Amino acid sequence: ALKCNKKHLHDRFVVIEETNSETYNNHIQNVENTETEEIAFVRLKGLVWNTTEEDIKKFLHDCKVKKVVMTTNERGKPSGDAFVQLESEADVDKARKHNREYIGKRFVVVEKIDQSQYVRETQDSEILTKKTTDTVSTDKRNSVEQNMVTNYYITISGLPWKATEKEIAELLVDCEIVGNVVIINNETDRPSGDAVVRLLNKVDLERALKCNKKHLHDRFVVIEETDGETYNKHIKKVEKNDDEDDSFICLRGLVWSATEEDIK
C-alpha cells in the first residue's frame, strides 16, 4: 500500500501513510454513530477568514443544518473551508442552489461530499487544532514554524486570456491552494495574463515552482515567488470590483469629432 503513495486518483495525488488502530477506530466509531441517520453533507469553499458559524447558517437559511465545522490550517487559522452536516438529501439540493452566492465580499463554492470525506476533513482539523496548542520544544520551534507558516505566494505570468481559475488550479494539482486563484485584470477589466495564488506551506511553494515553464493551452507560463503585499493588493482590487454594480453599453456610429462631453 505504501508503494502507492502519491499515485493519482482523478486529478489529485493521494498520500498514503501508516497509522495506528486508535485513529482507525475513531473513524469507525464516527461512521457507526451516524449509521441510523440520513447522511447528507456539503463543503463550503472560499470563505473569508472572519466567517462565523452563524453566517453559514444564515447563508443556508432554507436548509436544516445539524452541524457546522469550520476547519483550520496548521497554525490554527481559518482555512476558508467549512463542512456542514444537513438533515437530508433534500437539504443538500437546496444548499447547492446557493453555489457561488456571496458571504460578505466573496462568493462561496458549495459542493456535495460523502460521509468519509466529512469525517476525514473534520477530524484532521481537530488534530491540527490540538497541535497548535501543544508546547513545541525550543530546539524544534524554528523548523516547525517554517513548515507551518502559510504566508507563501506565487505569481503566474504569461497565461492565455481564456485561462480559468479551475485550469490554473489543475496546473498546480500537487499544491494546496488557500482561498481562490486570483486572476488579475488590466485597466479595461480584461485578463492581463497574470494571476496570484496563496499556498499552504513551503512544500507547496517548492512544488509550484517546479511547474515553472509548464504549458497551459498553447503557452508556457512563468511561476515565481512573490510577497504578501503584492497578493493582498490584487485581492483588494478583486473584492472592490465584486462590490461594484457595473453596467455597460456600447455607442456605435459616432462622428469622428464626438467628444466625451458630447456623449455625457
C-alpha positions as protocol buffer text, in pm:
chain_id: "A"
residue {
  index: 1
  type: ALA
  ca { x: 0 y: 0 z: 0 }
}
residue {
  index: 2
  type: LEU
  ca { x: 280 y: 244 z: 87 }
}
residue {
  index: 3
  type: LYS
  ca { x: 424 y: 199 z: -264 }
}
residue {
  index: 4
  type: CYS
  ca { x: 101 y: 357 z: -395 }
}
residue {
  index: 5
  type: ASN
  ca { x: 181 y: 684 z: -213 }
}
residue {
  index: 6
  type: LYS
  ca { x: 148 y: 989 z: -438 }
}
residue {
  index: 7
  type: LYS
  ca { x: -43 y: 799 z: -707 }
}
residue {
  index: 8
  type: HIS
  ca { x: -321 y: 999 z: -871 }
}
residue {
  index: 9
  type: LEU
  ca { x: -693 y: 946 z: -829 }
}
residue {
  index: 10
  type: HIS
  ca { x: -892 y: 1160 z: -1072 }
}
residue {
  index: 11
  type: ASP
  ca { x: -699 y: 1490 z: -1087 }
}
residue {
  index: 12
  type: ARG
  ca { x: -524 y: 1476 z: -747 }
}
residue {
  index: 13
  type: PHE
  ca { x: -248 y: 1267 z: -594 }
}
residue {
  index: 14
  type: VAL
  ca { x: -323 y: 1084 z: -270 }
}
residue {
  index: 15
  type: VAL
  ca { x: -97 y: 1043 z: 32 }
}
residue {
  index: 16
  type: ILE
  ca { x: -78 y: 700 z: 195 }
}
residue {
  index: 17
  type: GLU
  ca { x: 79 y: 674 z: 538 }
}
residue {
  index: 18
  type: GLU
  ca { x: 83 y: 414 z: 812 }
}
residue {
  index: 19
  type: THR
  ca { x: -142 y: 495 z: 1106 }
}
residue {
  index: 20
  type: ASN
  ca { x: -246 y: 330 z: 1432 }
}
residue {
  index: 21
  type: SER
  ca { x: -554 y: 141 z: 1549 }
}
residue {
  index: 22
  type: GLU
  ca { x: -674 y: 432 z: 1762 }
}
residue {
  index: 23
  type: THR
  ca { x: -713 y: 658 z: 1457 }
}
residue {
  index: 24
  type: TYR
  ca { x: -884 y: 380 z: 1263 }
}
residue {
  index: 25
  type: ASN
  ca { x: -1125 y: 305 z: 1547 }
}
residue {
  index: 26
  type: ASN
  ca { x: -1211 y: 675 z: 1585 }
}
residue {
  index: 27
  type: HIS
  ca { x: -1325 y: 686 z: 1224 }
}
residue {
  index: 28
  type: ILE
  ca { x: -1514 y: 359 z: 1256 }
}
residue {
  index: 29
  type: GLN
  ca { x: -1694 y: 494 z: 1561 }
}
residue {
  index: 30
  type: ASN
  ca { x: -1793 y: 811 z: 1378 }
}
residue {
  index: 31
  type: VAL
  ca { x: -1937 y: 603 z: 1097 }
}
residue {
  index: 32
  type: GLU
  ca { x: -2127 y: 374 z: 1332 }
}
residue {
  index: 33
  type: ASN
  ca { x: -2269 y: 670 z: 1522 }
}
residue {
  index: 34
  type: THR
  ca { x: -2436 y: 800 z: 1209 }
}
residue {
  index: 35
  type: GLU
  ca { x: -2550 y: 472 z: 1053 }
}
residue {
  index: 36
  type: THR
  ca { x: -2902 y: 521 z: 1179 }
}
residue {
  index: 37
  type: GLU
  ca { x: -2919 y: 878 z: 1047 }
}
residue {
  index: 38
  type: GLU
  ca { x: -2981 y: 1002 z: 696 }
}
residue {
  index: 39
  type: ILE
  ca { x: -2636 y: 1116 z: 591 }
}
residue {
  index: 40
  type: ALA
  ca { x: -2606 y: 1443 z: 399 }
}
residue {
  index: 41
  type: PHE
  ca { x: -2302 y: 1668 z: 382 }
}
residue {
  index: 42
  type: VAL
  ca { x: -2174 y: 1969 z: 188 }
}
residue {
  index: 43
  type: ARG
  ca { x: -1845 y: 2155 z: 177 }
}
residue {
  index: 44
  type: LEU
  ca { x: -1824 y: 2536 z: 154 }
}
residue {
  index: 45
  type: LYS
  ca { x: -1505 y: 2671 z: -5 }
}
residue {
  index: 46
  type: GLY
  ca { x: -1366 y: 3021 z: -44 }
}
residue {
  index: 47
  type: LEU
  ca { x: -1495 y: 3165 z: 284 }
}
residue {
  index: 48
  type: VAL
  ca { x: -1349 y: 3492 z: 410 }
}
residue {
  index: 49
  type: TRP
  ca { x: -1135 y: 3445 z: 720 }
}
residue {
  index: 50
  type: ASN
  ca { x: -1384 y: 3602 z: 962 }
}
residue {
  index: 51
  type: THR
  ca { x: -1687 y: 3397 z: 856 }
}
residue {
  index: 52
  type: THR
  ca { x: -1876 y: 3256 z: 1155 }
}
residue {
  index: 53
  type: GLU
  ca { x: -2093 y: 2951 z: 1206 }
}
residue {
  index: 54
  type: GLU
  ca { x: -2391 y: 3185 z: 1231 }
}
residue {
  index: 55
  type: ASP
  ca { x: -2302 y: 3340 z: 891 }
}
residue {
  index: 56
  type: ILE
  ca { x: -2310 y: 2993 z: 736 }
}
residue {
  index: 57
  type: LYS
  ca { x: -2646 y: 2908 z: 890 }
}
residue {
  index: 58
  type: LYS
  ca { x: -2788 y: 3234 z: 751 }
}
residue {
  index: 59
  type: PHE
  ca { x: -2633 y: 3155 z: 413 }
}
residue {
  index: 60
  type: LEU
  ca { x: -2808 y: 2814 z: 419 }
}
residue {
  index: 61
  type: HIS
  ca { x: -3123 y: 2966 z: 563 }
}
residue {
  index: 62
  type: ASP
  ca { x: -3358 y: 2727 z: 381 }
}
residue {
  index: 63
  type: CYS
  ca { x: -3164 y: 2415 z: 488 }
}
residue {
  index: 64
  type: LYS
  ca { x: -3188 y: 2215 z: 809 }
}
residue {
  index: 65
  type: VAL
  ca { x: -2833 y: 2239 z: 942 }
}
residue {
  index: 66
  type: LYS
  ca { x: -2731 y: 1981 z: 1202 }
}
residue {
  index: 67
  type: LYS
  ca { x: -2363 y: 2069 z: 1245 }
}
residue {
  index: 68
  type: VAL
  ca { x: -2105 y: 2315 z: 1108 }
}
residue {
  index: 69
  type: VAL
  ca { x: -1731 y: 2250 z: 1133 }
}
residue {
  index: 70
  type: MET
  ca { x: -1502 y: 2543 z: 1045 }
}
residue {
  index: 71
  type: THR
  ca { x: -1164 y: 2393 z: 959 }
}
residue {
  index: 72
  type: THR
  ca { x: -825 y: 2550 z: 1031 }
}
residue {
  index: 73
  type: ASN
  ca { x: -475 y: 2515 z: 891 }
}
residue {
  index: 74
  type: GLU
  ca { x: -160 y: 2402 z: 1074 }
}
residue {
  index: 75
  type: ARG
  ca { x: -132 y: 2734 z: 1257 }
}
residue {
  index: 76
  type: GLY
  ca { x: -490 y: 2728 z: 1375 }
}
residue {
  index: 77
  type: LYS
  ca { x: -605 y: 2997 z: 1131 }
}
residue {
  index: 78
  type: PRO
  ca { x: -924 y: 2962 z: 921 }
}
residue {
  index: 79
  type: SER
  ca { x: -864 y: 2752 z: 609 }
}
residue {
  index: 80
  type: GLY
  ca { x: -1150 y: 2910 z: 413 }
}
residue {
  index: 81
  type: ASP
  ca { x: -1345 y: 2583 z: 419 }
}
residue {
  index: 82
  type: ALA
  ca { x: -1640 y: 2465 z: 625 }
}
residue {
  index: 83
  type: PHE
  ca { x: -1809 y: 2127 z: 640 }
}
residue {
  index: 84
  type: VAL
  ca { x: -2181 y: 2110 z: 707 }
}
residue {
  index: 85
  type: GLN
  ca { x: -2396 y: 1815 z: 807 }
}
residue {
  index: 86
  type: LEU
  ca { x: -2753 y: 1853 z: 686 }
}
residue {
  index: 87
  type: GLU
  ca { x: -3068 y: 1668 z: 781 }
}
residue {
  index: 88
  type: SER
  ca { x: -3147 y: 1516 z: 441 }
}
residue {
  index: 89
  type: GLU
  ca { x: -3052 y: 1489 z: 75 }
}
residue {
  index: 90
  type: ALA
  ca { x: -3328 y: 1741 z: 2 }
}
residue {
  index: 91
  type: ASP
  ca { x: -3130 y: 1992 z: 209 }
}
residue {
  index: 92
  type: VAL
  ca { x: -2819 y: 1915 z: 2 }
}
residue {
  index: 93
  type: ASP
  ca { x: -3011 y: 2006 z: -313 }
}
residue {
  index: 94
  type: LYS
  ca { x: -3121 y: 2332 z: -152 }
}
residue {
  index: 95
  type: ALA
  ca { x: -2767 y: 2406 z: -37 }
}
residue {
  index: 96
  type: ARG
  ca { x: -2622 y: 2351 z: -384 }
}
residue {
  index: 97
  type: LYS
  ca { x: -2860 y: 2613 z: -522 }
}
residue {
  index: 98
  type: HIS
  ca { x: -2659 y: 2866 z: -316 }
}
residue {
  index: 99
  type: ASN
  ca { x: -2339 y: 2778 z: -505 }
}
residue {
  index: 100
  type: ARG
  ca { x: -2143 y: 3095 z: -592 }
}
residue {
  index: 101
  type: GLU
  ca { x: -2369 y: 3316 z: -385 }
}
residue {
  index: 102
  type: TYR
  ca { x: -2192 y: 3561 z: -156 }
}
residue {
  index: 103
  type: ILE
  ca { x: -2097 y: 3568 z: 210 }
}
residue {
  index: 104
  type: GLY
  ca { x: -1950 y: 3911 z: 265 }
}
residue {
  index: 105
  type: LYS
  ca { x: -1742 y: 4016 z: -33 }
}
residue {
  index: 106
  type: ARG
  ca { x: -1662 y: 3671 z: -173 }
}
residue {
  index: 107
  type: PHE
  ca { x: -1863 y: 3408 z: -350 }
}
residue {
  index: 108
  type: VAL
  ca { x: -1877 y: 3066 z: -188 }
}
residue {
  index: 109
  type: VAL
  ca { x: -1846 y: 2733 z: -367 }
}
residue {
  index: 110
  type: VAL
  ca { x: -2093 y: 2474 z: -238 }
}
residue {
  index: 111
  type: GLU
  ca { x: -2027 y: 2111 z: -324 }
}
residue {
  index: 112
  type: LYS
  ca { x: -2172 y: 1782 z: -209 }
}
residue {
  index: 113
  type: ILE
  ca { x: -1935 y: 1546 z: -25 }
}
residue {
  index: 114
  type: ASP
  ca { x: -1971 y: 1198 z: 119 }
}
residue {
  index: 115
  type: GLN
  ca { x: -1953 y: 1091 z: 479 }
}
residue {
  index: 116
  type: SER
  ca { x: -1598 y: 956 z: 463 }
}
residue {
  index: 117
  type: GLN
  ca { x: -1464 y: 1291 z: 338 }
}
residue {
  index: 118
  type: TYR
  ca { x: -1659 y: 1478 z: 605 }
}
residue {
  index: 119
  type: VAL
  ca { x: -1518 y: 1258 z: 881 }
}
residue {
  index: 120
  type: ARG
  ca { x: -1164 y: 1275 z: 745 }
}
residue {
  index: 121
  type: GLU
  ca { x: -1155 y: 1651 z: 696 }
}
residue {
  index: 122
  type: THR
  ca { x: -1322 y: 1743 z: 1024 }
}
residue {
  index: 123
  type: GLN
  ca { x: -1112 y: 1506 z: 1232 }
}
residue {
  index: 124
  type: ASP
  ca { x: -793 y: 1629 z: 1067 }
}
residue {
  index: 125
  type: SER
  ca { x: -892 y: 1981 z: 1163 }
}
residue {
  index: 126
  type: GLU
  ca { x: -938 y: 1879 z: 1526 }
}
residue {
  index: 127
  type: ILE
  ca { x: -595 y: 1716 z: 1527 }
}
residue {
  index: 128
  type: LEU
  ca { x: -432 y: 2027 z: 1377 }
}
residue {
  index: 129
  type: THR
  ca { x: -604 y: 2250 z: 1631 }
}
residue {
  index: 130
  type: LYS
  ca { x: -468 y: 2035 z: 1912 }
}
residue {
  index: 131
  type: LYS
  ca { x: -118 y: 2051 z: 1766 }
}
residue {
  index: 132
  type: THR
  ca { x: -117 y: 2429 z: 1772 }
}
residue {
  index: 133
  type: THR
  ca { x: -190 y: 2428 z: 2146 }
}
residue {
  index: 134
  type: ASP
  ca { x: 89 y: 2183 z: 2231 }
}
residue {
  index: 135
  type: THR
  ca { x: 419 y: 2320 z: 2358 }
}
residue {
  index: 136
  type: VAL
  ca { x: 693 y: 2291 z: 2098 }
}
residue {
  index: 137
  type: SER
  ca { x: 1045 y: 2248 z: 2232 }
}
residue {
  index: 138
  type: THR
  ca { x: 1280 y: 2541 z: 2169 }
}
residue {
  index: 139
  type: ASP
  ca { x: 1525 y: 2347 z: 1952 }
}
residue {
  index: 140
  type: LYS
  ca { x: 1242 y: 2236 z: 1717 }
}
residue {
  index: 141
  type: ARG
  ca { x: 1034 y: 2555 z: 1712 }
}
residue {
  index: 142
  type: ASN
  ca { x: 1202 y: 2723 z: 1413 }
}
residue {
  index: 143
  type: SER
  ca { x: 1176 y: 2420 z: 1186 }
}
residue {
  index: 144
  type: VAL
  ca { x: 813 y: 2356 z: 1283 }
}
residue {
  index: 145
  type: GLU
  ca { x: 712 y: 2716 z: 1224 }
}
residue {
  index: 146
  type: GLN
  ca { x: 889 y: 2716 z: 889 }
}
residue {
  index: 147
  type: ASN
  ca { x: 685 y: 2414 z: 778 }
}
residue {
  index: 148
  type: MET
  ca { x: 357 y: 2551 z: 913 }
}
residue {
  index: 149
  type: VAL
  ca { x: 373 y: 2913 z: 800 }
}
residue {
  index: 150
  type: THR
  ca { x: 105 y: 2990 z: 545 }
}
residue {
  index: 151
  type: ASN
  ca { x: 240 y: 3312 z: 400 }
}
residue {
  index: 152
  type: TYR
  ca { x: 370 y: 3173 z: 72 }
}
residue {
  index: 153
  type: TYR
  ca { x: 262 y: 3333 z: -254 }
}
residue {
  index: 154
  type: ILE
  ca { x: 333 y: 3298 z: -624 }
}
residue {
  index: 155
  type: THR
  ca { x: 266 y: 3497 z: -937 }
}
residue {
  index: 156
  type: ILE
  ca { x: 185 y: 3321 z: -1262 }
}
residue {
  index: 157
  type: SER
  ca { x: 263 y: 3518 z: -1579 }
}
residue {
  index: 158
  type: GLY
  ca { x: 205 y: 3453 z: -1947 }
}
residue {
  index: 159
  type: LEU
  ca { x: -140 y: 3300 z: -1903 }
}
residue {
  index: 160
  type: PRO
  ca { x: -368 y: 3271 z: -2207 }
}
residue {
  index: 161
  type: TRP
  ca { x: -651 y: 3522 z: -2180 }
}
residue {
  index: 162
  type: LYS
  ca { x: -909 y: 3242 z: -2163 }
}
residue {
  index: 163
  type: ALA
  ca { x: -740 y: 3058 z: -1874 }
}
residue {
  index: 164
  type: THR
  ca { x: -981 y: 2990 z: -1587 }
}
residue {
  index: 165
  type: GLU
  ca { x: -930 y: 2958 z: -1210 }
}
residue {
  index: 166
  type: LYS
  ca { x: -1001 y: 2585 z: -1239 }
}
residue {
  index: 167
  type: GLU
  ca { x: -738 y: 2535 z: -1510 }
}
residue {
  index: 168
  type: ILE
  ca { x: -476 y: 2721 z: -1306 }
}
residue {
  index: 169
  type: ALA
  ca { x: -560 y: 2509 z: -1001 }
}
residue {
  index: 170
  type: GLU
  ca { x: -525 y: 2196 z: -1215 }
}
residue {
  index: 171
  type: LEU
  ca { x: -184 y: 2318 z: -1332 }
}
residue {
  index: 172
  type: LEU
  ca { x: -86 y: 2331 z: -963 }
}
residue {
  index: 173
  type: VAL
  ca { x: -253 y: 1996 z: -894 }
}
residue {
  index: 174
  type: ASP
  ca { x: 7 y: 1884 z: -638 }
}
residue {
  index: 175
  type: CYS
  ca { x: -19 y: 2209 z: -439 }
}
residue {
  index: 176
  type: GLU
  ca { x: -261 y: 2301 z: -162 }
}
residue {
  index: 177
  type: ILE
  ca { x: -413 y: 2637 z: -256 }
}
residue {
  index: 178
  type: VAL
  ca { x: -550 y: 2862 z: 17 }
}
residue {
  index: 179
  type: GLY
  ca { x: -862 y: 3051 z: -94 }
}
residue {
  index: 180
  type: ASN
  ca { x: -920 y: 3122 z: -462 }
}
residue {
  index: 181
  type: VAL
  ca { x: -687 y: 3170 z: -757 }
}
residue {
  index: 182
  type: VAL
  ca { x: -687 y: 3543 z: -829 }
}
residue {
  index: 183
  type: ILE
  ca { x: -677 y: 3628 z: -1200 }
}
residue {
  index: 184
  type: ILE
  ca { x: -554 y: 3985 z: -1247 }
}
residue {
  index: 185
  type: ASN
  ca { x: -741 y: 4210 z: -1488 }
}
residue {
  index: 186
  type: ASN
  ca { x: -598 y: 4508 z: -1674 }
}
residue {
  index: 187
  type: GLU
  ca { x: -732 y: 4865 z: -1697 }
}
residue {
  index: 188
  type: THR
  ca { x: -1004 y: 4753 z: -1940 }
}
residue {
  index: 189
  type: ASP
  ca { x: -1115 y: 4482 z: -1696 }
}
residue {
  index: 190
  type: ARG
  ca { x: -986 y: 4204 z: -1919 }
}
residue {
  index: 191
  type: PRO
  ca { x: -745 y: 3927 z: -1811 }
}
residue {
  index: 192
  type: SER
  ca { x: -390 y: 4062 z: -1807 }
}
residue {
  index: 193
  type: GLY
  ca { x: -226 y: 3722 z: -1838 }
}
residue {
  index: 194
  type: ASP
  ca { x: -118 y: 3724 z: -1473 }
}
residue {
  index: 195
  type: ALA
  ca { x: -255 y: 3560 z: -1159 }
}
residue {
  index: 196
  type: VAL
  ca { x: -157 y: 3537 z: -793 }
}
residue {
  index: 197
  type: VAL
  ca { x: -201 y: 3236 z: -566 }
}
residue {
  index: 198
  type: ARG
  ca { x: -161 y: 3179 z: -194 }
}
residue {
  index: 199
  type: LEU
  ca { x: -18 y: 2841 z: -92 }
}
residue {
  index: 200
  type: LEU
  ca { x: -47 y: 2648 z: 232 }
}
residue {
  index: 201
  type: ASN
  ca { x: 321 y: 2596 z: 316 }
}
residue {
  index: 202
  type: LYS
  ca { x: 679 y: 2593 z: 190 }
}
residue {
  index: 203
  type: VAL
  ca { x: 645 y: 2242 z: 47 }
}
residue {
  index: 204
  type: ASP
  ca { x: 359 y: 2362 z: -173 }
}
residue {
  index: 205
  type: LEU
  ca { x: 569 y: 2660 z: -281 }
}
residue {
  index: 206
  type: GLU
  ca { x: 852 y: 2432 z: -390 }
}
residue {
  index: 207
  type: ARG
  ca { x: 608 y: 2212 z: -583 }
}
residue {
  index: 208
  type: ALA
  ca { x: 456 y: 2516 z: -752 }
}
residue {
  index: 209
  type: LEU
  ca { x: 795 y: 2649 z: -861 }
}
residue {
  index: 210
  type: LYS
  ca { x: 866 y: 2315 z: -1027 }
}
residue {
  index: 211
  type: CYS
  ca { x: 569 y: 2388 z: -1256 }
}
residue {
  index: 212
  type: ASN
  ca { x: 752 y: 2689 z: -1399 }
}
residue {
  index: 213
  type: LYS
  ca { x: 755 y: 2689 z: -1781 }
}
residue {
  index: 214
  type: LYS
  ca { x: 479 y: 2426 z: -1800 }
}
residue {
  index: 215
  type: HIS
  ca { x: 225 y: 2481 z: -2076 }
}
residue {
  index: 216
  type: LEU
  ca { x: -136 y: 2588 z: -2034 }
}
residue {
  index: 217
  type: HIS
  ca { x: -323 y: 2572 z: -2363 }
}
residue {
  index: 218
  type: ASP
  ca { x: -62 y: 2672 z: -2621 }
}
residue {
  index: 219
  type: ARG
  ca { x: 159 y: 2890 z: -2398 }
}
residue {
  index: 220
  type: PHE
  ca { x: 413 y: 2822 z: -2126 }
}
residue {
  index: 221
  type: VAL
  ca { x: 364 y: 3011 z: -1801 }
}
residue {
  index: 222
  type: VAL
  ca { x: 622 y: 3165 z: -1569 }
}
residue {
  index: 223
  type: ILE
  ca { x: 581 y: 3093 z: -1198 }
}
residue {
  index: 224
  type: GLU
  ca { x: 771 y: 3299 z: -944 }
}
residue {
  index: 225
  type: GLU
  ca { x: 755 y: 3354 z: -570 }
}
residue {
  index: 226
  type: THR
  ca { x: 606 y: 3686 z: -460 }
}
residue {
  index: 227
  type: ASP
  ca { x: 518 y: 3854 z: -131 }
}
residue {
  index: 228
  type: GLY
  ca { x: 201 y: 3904 z: 69 }
}
residue {
  index: 229
  type: GLU
  ca { x: 186 y: 4273 z: -15 }
}
residue {
  index: 230
  type: THR
  ca { x: 156 y: 4202 z: -387 }
}
residue {
  index: 231
  type: TYR
  ca { x: -102 y: 3928 z: -327 }
}
residue {
  index: 232
  type: ASN
  ca { x: -314 y: 4143 z: -93 }
}
residue {
  index: 233
  type: LYS
  ca { x: -306 y: 4436 z: -335 }
}
residue {
  index: 234
  type: HIS
  ca { x: -470 y: 4226 z: -605 }
}
residue {
  index: 235
  type: ILE
  ca { x: -713 y: 4064 z: -360 }
}
residue {
  index: 236
  type: LYS
  ca { x: -837 y: 4408 z: -256 }
}
residue {
  index: 237
  type: LYS
  ca { x: -890 y: 4507 z: -620 }
}
residue {
  index: 238
  type: VAL
  ca { x: -1096 y: 4193 z: -684 }
}
residue {
  index: 239
  type: GLU
  ca { x: -1306 y: 4246 z: -369 }
}
residue {
  index: 240
  type: LYS
  ca { x: -1364 y: 4608 z: -463 }
}
residue {
  index: 241
  type: ASN
  ca { x: -1479 y: 4510 z: -811 }
}
residue {
  index: 242
  type: ASP
  ca { x: -1707 y: 4244 z: -663 }
}
residue {
  index: 243
  type: ASP
  ca { x: -1890 y: 4513 z: -466 }
}
residue {
  index: 244
  type: GLU
  ca { x: -1949 y: 4735 z: -765 }
}
residue {
  index: 245
  type: ASP
  ca { x: -2263 y: 4703 z: -974 }
}
residue {
  index: 246
  type: ASP
  ca { x: -2118 y: 4771 z: -1318 }
}
residue {
  index: 247
  type: SER
  ca { x: -2331 y: 4817 z: -1627 }
}
residue {
  index: 248
  type: PHE
  ca { x: -2200 y: 4891 z: -1974 }
}
residue {
  index: 249
  type: ILE
  ca { x: -2327 y: 5000 z: -2314 }
}
residue {
  index: 250
  type: CYS
  ca { x: -2159 y: 5044 z: -2649 }
}
residue {
  index: 251
  type: LEU
  ca { x: -2224 y: 5351 z: -2868 }
}
residue {
  index: 252
  type: ARG
  ca { x: -2156 y: 5295 z: -3236 }
}
residue {
  index: 253
  type: GLY
  ca { x: -2171 y: 5514 z: -3541 }
}
residue {
  index: 254
  type: LEU
  ca { x: -2032 y: 5826 z: -3369 }
}
residue {
  index: 255
  type: VAL
  ca { x: -1900 y: 6105 z: -3589 }
}
residue {
  index: 256
  type: TRP
  ca { x: -1523 y: 6135 z: -3571 }
}
residue {
  index: 257
  type: SER
  ca { x: -1544 y: 6467 z: -3385 }
}
residue {
  index: 258
  type: ALA
  ca { x: -1760 y: 6335 z: -3099 }
}
residue {
  index: 259
  type: THR
  ca { x: -1613 y: 6411 z: -2756 }
}
residue {
  index: 260
  type: GLU
  ca { x: -1662 y: 6260 z: -2412 }
}
residue {
  index: 261
  type: GLU
  ca { x: -1861 y: 6571 z: -2319 }
}
residue {
  index: 262
  type: ASP
  ca { x: -2091 y: 6519 z: -2620 }
}
residue {
  index: 263
  type: ILE
  ca { x: -2165 y: 6165 z: -2503 }
}
residue {
  index: 264
  type: LYS
  ca { x: -2231 y: 6275 z: -2144 }
}
